[in-house]
Amino acid sequence: MEEPFMIGRLVYLKDVVTLHLDAEKCVGCGFCTVVCPHGVFVRENGKTRLADRDACMECGACARNCPSNAISVQSGVGCAQAVLNTMIGRSGDGCCSLDSGCC
Amino acid sequence: MDQPFVVGGMETPVGPVPRVSSVLTARDHWGAFKVRWGYGRMRYRVDPGLYALGNPGSNDPVLVTANYKLSFDALRASLPGRDAWILVVDTKGINVWCAAGKGSFGTDEVVFRIQACRLKEIVSHGTVVLPQLSAPGVAARHVKVRTGFRALFGPVDARDLPAYLDAGYKASEAMRRKRFPLRERVALIPVELVHSLKWAALVAAAFFVVGGMLTKGPFWAAAWQAALSPLTALLGGIAAGAVLTPVLLPWLPGRAFTTKGLFAGGIFAMALWPFLDPQVLRPVEAGSWISGLLSVSAFLAMNFTGASTYTSLSGVRREMRWAVPLEIALLAGFVGLWLWARWVSA
């Protein structure tokens, strides 16, 4: 549901992120619930599930710290300036090398 | 590097370690102010290595941070009256989250710095606290395997560290969330303004010169008359996209930043309308003015995705698929209708 007047909770586009959790491989350690800055994961009854997939920003913290390789995500920085720089062939650090307060 | 924030030295089993205070000086605040306005951001660094905050001993916590001075200052300022070791890793002067995303705040660098500073000989507890936002770059379990140090992820915000430490290295749910409150959004406005005004000055100069040449009469008067509409469109677009959009972000309709920027631009255009010079309000000229304001506002809002704390790369790519063509069309309307207006009056 679209919530244009939500306060305090900012969510980006729906059904777009590349995050996947393989329930077979998950050992339920819950480390992803610790590192995720957006509360995407919830641990229940010794297993972890995706509770809020659309809140994912593909930072990759969960996959990096998953001990059983149960999480896959094409991580990257959600920065239009960086995408434009790549498109016009300007290499580099994307927006962070410019003076935007980003990432 | 000359580091005026070092207030002395401290003897340790591995030699002297620079000591710092949790009180930021006027000089630190002035430095923060300058980088907020985009001045010298890439040179605002701290030497990597170990620092003593207060008078730490072998049982005091080790807190890891980036060598961007704004990160380092936020960390020490959040711990008044406490003793701790601060381990600064080399992120090339980039903040924690950015550096973790790019890998410079990564497992290898943390392992290297723990070993290079001989941390084992300084503390007895075998634990380091990493900022949670370094997790995209650091695999805590690999740090443990390679150094013997247990690596814990502390809270997202340094200001929650006292509560985290007092709770015995435990963070609440709230401390684990990265939000994007008004205070943080407003802090980003100056740098967005500086950056966009630089570009706007070049574009305005082009309108000025071309306008002067295309309009009858003495050059300066003609140039000024022709450039008035695009100049106000540019400034209005910047105010809407780089100021109004960050401030009103949660309340502007739509999820895509471009949509938010178009709404902010629309609000701004309607607010300015009654005060516009009658010359700008002629039909063709007005079309150019509105297109210009909306294109600038939409583009700057789209670029604010990079400064925000919750946009994904996949999402930004999807947004750009429709947003970039729309912005180009609006830009074409801006320039095209303006040229047409010159043509009609010539």
XYZ file of C-alpha atoms in Angstrom:
449
model
C 0.000 0.000 0.000
C 1.252 3.454 -0.876
C 1.710 5.599 2.176
C 2.448 9.121 1.021
C 2.145 10.660 4.450
C 4.218 8.154 6.337
C 6.449 9.748 8.884
C 9.830 8.426 9.852
C 9.641 5.411 7.604
C 11.102 5.892 4.162
C 10.782 3.034 1.698
C 12.001 2.856 -1.855
C 10.576 1.039 -4.886
C 8.638 -2.208 -4.583
C 9.732 -5.636 -5.840
C 13.032 -4.563 -7.290
C 15.873 -5.781 -5.088
C 18.051 -8.805 -5.877
C 18.025 -10.174 -2.324
C 17.393 -13.906 -1.860
C 17.436 -16.059 1.237
C 17.857 -19.802 0.752
C 15.821 -21.358 3.569
C 17.512 -24.739 2.983
C 20.972 -23.359 3.649
C 19.983 -21.034 6.509
C 21.286 -22.252 9.859
C 19.299 -19.675 11.823
C 22.300 -17.985 13.433
C 20.558 -14.618 13.122
C 23.696 -12.704 12.233
C 21.877 -11.050 9.314
C 19.360 -9.587 11.764
C 22.287 -7.938 13.547
C 24.037 -6.371 10.554
C 21.013 -5.335 8.464
C 20.376 -1.590 8.931
C 16.769 -1.823 7.743
C 15.252 -4.722 9.647
C 14.782 -6.856 6.539
C 15.274 -10.152 8.405
C 13.416 -11.675 11.302
C 14.447 -14.760 13.246
C 11.678 -17.055 14.428
C 11.835 -20.604 15.796
C 15.493 -21.016 14.944
C 15.075 -19.954 11.313
C 15.452 -16.618 9.617
C 12.995 -15.250 7.081
C 12.619 -12.124 4.972
C 10.146 -9.914 6.806
C 10.516 -6.725 4.788
C 12.242 -7.405 1.483
C 11.370 -4.016 -0.047
C 13.300 -2.265 2.727
C 16.530 -3.850 1.440
C 19.066 -1.382 0.005
C 21.434 -4.060 -1.316
C 24.344 -2.979 0.878
C 25.473 -6.599 1.117
C 26.184 -6.665 4.860
C 24.030 -9.779 5.373
C 25.603 -11.826 2.579
C 29.128 -10.833 3.676
C 28.440 -12.010 7.217
C 26.334 -15.112 6.517
C 28.309 -18.198 7.612
C 26.344 -20.651 5.450
C 26.108 -18.744 2.149
C 22.330 -18.715 2.428
C 21.980 -15.105 1.310
C 22.625 -13.766 -2.158
C 22.363 -10.141 -3.239
C 23.936 -8.121 -6.011
C 25.302 -5.452 -3.742
C 25.985 -1.926 -4.880
C 25.414 1.682 -3.996
C 22.001 3.150 -4.844
C 23.332 6.385 -6.255
C 22.074 7.887 -9.521
C 25.215 9.962 -9.948
C 27.365 6.819 -9.829
C 25.106 5.084 -12.370
C 25.356 8.123 -14.693
C 29.130 8.214 -14.312
C 29.344 4.554 -15.272
C 27.035 5.146 -18.257
C 29.157 7.964 -19.653
C 32.297 5.944 -19.028
C 33.709 8.103 -16.283
C 35.397 5.599 -14.094
C 35.781 5.888 -10.533
C 34.243 6.279 -7.274
C 30.858 7.419 -8.404
C 29.291 9.957 -6.192
C 31.664 9.634 -3.280
C 34.505 11.235 -5.168
C 32.246 14.142 -5.947
C 31.109 16.515 -3.298
C 27.793 15.017 -2.467
C 27.377 13.868 1.066
C 26.530 10.448 -0.111
C 26.586 6.765 0.427
C 50.473 14.519 9.238
C 50.106 17.499 11.538
C 47.264 16.525 13.846
C 46.302 19.403 16.142
C 43.549 17.341 17.802
C 46.180 15.118 19.457
C 46.519 16.378 23.014
C 49.512 14.343 24.110
C 50.943 10.879 24.206
C 50.399 7.756 26.228
C 52.939 5.085 27.038
C 51.890 1.530 26.181
C 53.708 -1.833 26.015
C 54.243 -1.210 22.299
C 55.380 2.401 22.576
C 53.707 5.797 22.701
C 50.165 6.174 21.362
C 48.661 9.606 20.572
C 46.017 10.730 23.026
C 42.818 12.527 22.010
C 39.973 14.149 23.908
C 36.228 13.631 23.640
C 35.797 17.411 23.604
C 35.778 18.883 20.118
C 37.521 22.245 19.792
C 36.456 25.271 17.758
C 38.974 24.119 15.166
C 37.243 20.708 14.848
C 33.845 22.388 14.464
C 35.216 24.798 11.850
C 36.683 21.839 9.929
C 33.322 20.043 10.028
C 31.567 23.200 8.829
C 33.922 23.501 5.857
C 33.489 19.904 4.681
C 29.718 20.237 5.046
C 30.033 22.997 2.423
C 32.122 20.713 0.240
C 35.484 22.330 0.924
C 38.422 19.913 1.185
C 36.271 16.839 1.798
C 38.766 14.443 0.264
C 41.600 15.812 2.396
C 39.777 15.708 5.740
C 41.691 12.775 7.180
C 43.171 11.286 10.298
C 46.353 9.180 10.268
C 45.389 5.501 10.517
C 46.521 3.732 13.689
C 45.737 3.447 17.365
C 44.649 6.385 19.544
C 43.981 6.626 23.265
C 40.775 8.356 24.319
C 41.207 9.521 27.904
C 43.381 7.135 29.859
C 42.570 3.613 28.685
C 43.965 0.398 30.161
C 44.128 -3.210 29.025
C 40.462 -3.833 29.914
C 39.001 -0.869 28.078
C 37.081 -1.305 24.819
C 38.595 -0.990 21.355
C 36.408 0.963 18.940
C 37.174 0.854 15.237
C 36.436 3.705 12.817
C 37.322 5.163 9.415
C 40.045 7.747 8.839
C 37.561 10.380 7.653
C 37.906 13.028 10.328
C 34.141 13.610 10.534
C 33.721 9.900 11.454
C 36.605 10.002 13.928
C 35.263 13.162 15.598
C 31.720 11.784 15.826
C 33.118 8.724 17.600
C 35.234 10.492 20.212
C 32.622 13.206 20.826
C 30.074 10.520 21.686
C 32.174 9.206 24.591
C 32.606 12.042 27.101
C 34.368 11.013 30.278
C 35.182 7.528 29.035
C 38.434 5.670 28.435
C 38.733 3.690 25.219
C 41.108 2.741 22.451
C 40.250 4.039 19.010
C 41.574 1.994 16.114
C 41.497 4.061 12.923
C 41.621 1.997 9.736
C 42.756 3.445 6.414
C 39.671 4.160 4.289
C 41.411 6.863 2.186
C 39.473 9.566 3.976
C 36.050 8.083 3.167
C 33.302 7.647 5.775
C 32.496 4.241 7.283
C 29.487 3.241 5.184
C 30.837 4.423 1.832
C 34.193 2.799 2.500
C 32.555 -0.481 3.542
C 30.501 -0.466 0.330
C 33.631 -0.014 -1.737
C 35.667 -2.495 0.290
C 38.350 -0.153 1.645
C 36.801 -0.583 5.111
C 37.104 -4.329 4.646
C 38.186 -7.492 6.413
C 41.770 -7.257 5.099
C 42.287 -3.704 6.321
C 40.811 -4.422 9.771
C 42.993 -7.543 10.138
C 46.071 -5.652 8.953
C 45.463 -2.741 11.349
C 44.872 -5.011 14.364
C 48.176 -6.728 13.666
C 50.156 -3.610 12.682
C 49.140 -1.845 15.904
C 49.974 -4.970 17.954
C 46.603 -4.760 19.633
C 47.125 -8.146 21.315
C 49.861 -6.627 23.455
C 47.708 -3.681 24.475
C 44.341 -5.144 25.488
C 43.587 -8.379 27.283
C 39.922 -8.909 26.355
C 40.424 -9.855 22.712
C 37.421 -7.910 21.440
C 37.036 -5.092 18.931
C 33.844 -3.137 18.279
C 33.181 -2.269 14.644
C 30.568 0.243 13.498
C 27.520 -1.677 12.258
C 27.683 0.168 8.954
C 31.082 -1.403 8.225
C 29.355 -4.796 7.866
C 29.032 -4.548 4.040
C 32.847 -4.701 3.934
C 33.846 -6.678 7.016
C 33.133 -10.355 7.687
C 33.366 -10.518 11.461
C 33.996 -14.253 11.583
C 37.038 -13.911 9.296
C 38.525 -11.257 11.566
C 38.218 -13.738 14.420
C 39.893 -16.541 12.467
C 42.750 -14.373 11.221
C 43.538 -12.299 14.324
C 41.968 -14.108 17.266
C 39.996 -10.952 18.005
C 36.264 -11.288 18.419
C 34.758 -8.613 16.168
C 31.402 -7.270 17.330
C 29.179 -4.886 15.447
C 28.288 -1.906 17.593
C 25.370 0.443 16.977
C 24.771 2.322 13.706
C 25.141 5.705 15.408
C 28.216 6.530 17.484
C 26.008 8.419 19.900
C 24.470 5.120 21.030
C 27.886 3.740 22.032
C 27.698 4.624 25.751
C 24.394 2.727 26.083
C 25.809 -0.159 24.023
C 28.936 -0.434 26.146
C 27.023 -0.110 29.435
C 24.685 -2.907 28.351
C 27.676 -5.213 27.918
C 28.130 -4.892 24.137
C 24.409 -5.173 23.431
C 22.508 -3.023 20.949
C 18.755 -2.554 21.002
C 16.649 -3.021 17.869
C 16.453 0.748 17.438
C 20.257 1.113 17.584
C 20.543 -1.336 14.674
C 18.407 0.727 12.288
C 19.704 3.369 9.933
C 17.125 6.101 9.632
C 17.205 9.373 7.727
C 15.923 12.036 10.118
C 15.428 15.705 9.233
C 18.658 16.700 11.007
C 20.712 14.422 8.725
C 18.852 15.462 5.589
C 19.372 19.153 6.347
C 23.100 18.609 6.990
C 23.428 17.392 3.388
C 21.843 20.494 1.832
C 24.933 22.772 1.757
C 27.056 20.349 -0.249
C 24.184 19.701 -2.677
C 23.743 23.464 -3.086
C 27.415 24.176 -3.716
C 27.630 21.417 -6.266
C 24.497 22.391 -8.200
C 25.177 26.144 -8.101
C 28.565 25.575 -9.778
C 26.835 23.914 -12.720
C 24.013 26.446 -12.741
C 26.511 29.317 -13.050
C 27.949 27.786 -16.242
C 24.512 27.154 -17.738
C 23.297 30.650 -16.810
C 26.371 32.166 -18.470
C 25.562 30.270 -21.672
C 21.958 31.575 -21.655
C 23.288 35.070 -21.034
C 25.706 35.062 -23.974
C 23.344 33.376 -26.447
C 20.469 35.587 -25.260
C 22.546 38.719 -25.784
C 23.382 37.694 -29.323
C 19.857 36.650 -30.320
C 18.024 39.680 -28.966
C 17.902 43.143 -30.529
C 19.357 46.104 -28.702
C 22.563 46.696 -26.763
C 24.219 43.393 -25.748
C 24.120 43.673 -21.941
C 20.532 44.875 -21.697
C 19.401 42.235 -24.200
C 21.362 39.478 -22.451
C 19.921 40.351 -19.078
C 16.377 40.479 -20.445
C 16.733 37.120 -22.215
C 18.470 35.356 -19.312
C 16.000 36.429 -16.632
C 13.568 33.569 -17.235
C 16.136 30.710 -17.425
C 18.037 32.121 -14.463
C 14.974 32.085 -12.205
C 14.075 28.621 -13.528
C 17.535 27.300 -12.610
C 17.517 28.857 -9.156
C 13.941 27.724 -8.524
C 14.833 24.191 -9.642
C 17.811 24.116 -7.307
C 15.751 25.403 -4.382
C 13.106 22.741 -5.067
C 15.462 19.831 -5.827
C 18.348 20.462 -3.449
C 16.561 22.119 -0.508
C 12.825 21.431 -0.535
C 13.154 17.766 -1.575
C 15.589 16.752 1.205
C 13.543 18.629 3.814
C 10.147 17.272 2.744
C 11.391 13.817 1.659
C 9.041 11.641 3.779
C 6.010 13.755 2.941
C 6.437 14.266 -0.799
C 4.238 11.792 -2.720
C 5.727 8.834 -4.554
C 8.538 6.436 -3.813
C 10.842 7.366 -6.687
C 12.986 10.395 -5.870
C 12.275 11.884 -9.302
C 8.545 11.879 -8.499
C 9.262 13.664 -5.234
C 11.399 16.185 -7.117
C 8.631 16.862 -9.642
C 6.168 17.543 -6.828
C 8.656 19.806 -5.031
C 9.262 21.634 -8.310
C 5.529 21.978 -8.900
C 4.965 23.409 -5.429
C 7.810 25.842 -5.914
C 6.607 26.924 -9.361
C 3.112 27.639 -8.027
C 4.520 29.582 -5.083
C 6.743 31.711 -7.342
C 4.138 32.272 -10.046
C 2.453 35.400 -8.538
C 5.824 37.139 -8.230
C 7.076 36.475 -11.729
C 8.067 39.213 -14.118
C 5.283 39.622 -16.762
C 7.933 38.979 -19.381
C 8.419 35.446 -18.088
C 4.683 34.812 -18.121
C 4.254 35.050 -21.899
C 3.065 31.633 -23.151
C 6.204 30.254 -24.837
C 8.532 31.772 -22.268
C 6.410 30.361 -19.431
C 6.567 26.889 -20.981
C 10.343 27.103 -21.049
C 10.413 28.356 -17.476
C 8.266 25.524 -16.099
C 10.146 22.849 -18.075
C 13.447 24.230 -16.840
C 12.434 24.382 -13.208
C 10.979 20.856 -13.265
C 13.952 19.338 -15.115
C 16.446 20.759 -12.632
C 14.341 19.828 -9.616
C 13.703 16.270 -10.880
C 17.365 15.724 -11.728
C 18.684 16.982 -8.392
C 16.099 14.933 -6.500
C 17.128 11.840 -8.473
C 20.756 12.494 -7.583
C 19.807 12.737 -3.913
C 19.368 8.935 -3.979
C 23.137 8.753 -3.478
C 22.958 10.848 -0.331
C 19.985 8.966 1.082
C 20.295 5.992 3.391
C 17.810 3.539 1.923
C 17.941 3.348 -1.890
C 19.139 0.182 -3.624
C 21.175 0.076 -6.813
C 18.501 -2.056 -8.543
C 15.859 0.465 -7.537
C 17.873 3.452 -8.740
C 18.475 1.735 -12.090
C 14.733 1.091 -12.473
C 13.883 4.683 -11.574
C 16.445 6.037 -14.017
C 14.944 4.078 -16.905
C 12.015 6.497 -17.034
C 13.444 9.442 -15.123
C 16.438 10.183 -17.341
C 14.422 10.321 -20.617
C 11.838 12.531 -18.878
C 14.540 14.873 -17.598
C 16.103 15.085 -21.050
C 12.691 15.899 -22.581
C 12.103 18.631 -19.990
C 15.569 20.020 -20.617
C 14.863 20.072 -24.355
C 11.625 21.966 -23.617
C 13.557 24.410 -21.429
C 16.137 25.302 -24.098
C 13.932 24.748 -27.156
C 11.020 26.928 -26.023
C 13.415 29.621 -24.849
C 15.076 29.712 -28.285
C 11.639 29.741 -29.914
C 10.625 32.725 -27.785
C 13.746 34.588 -28.983
C 12.886 33.623 -32.564
C 9.294 34.852 -32.271
C 10.292 38.216 -30.807
C 13.209 38.738 -33.191
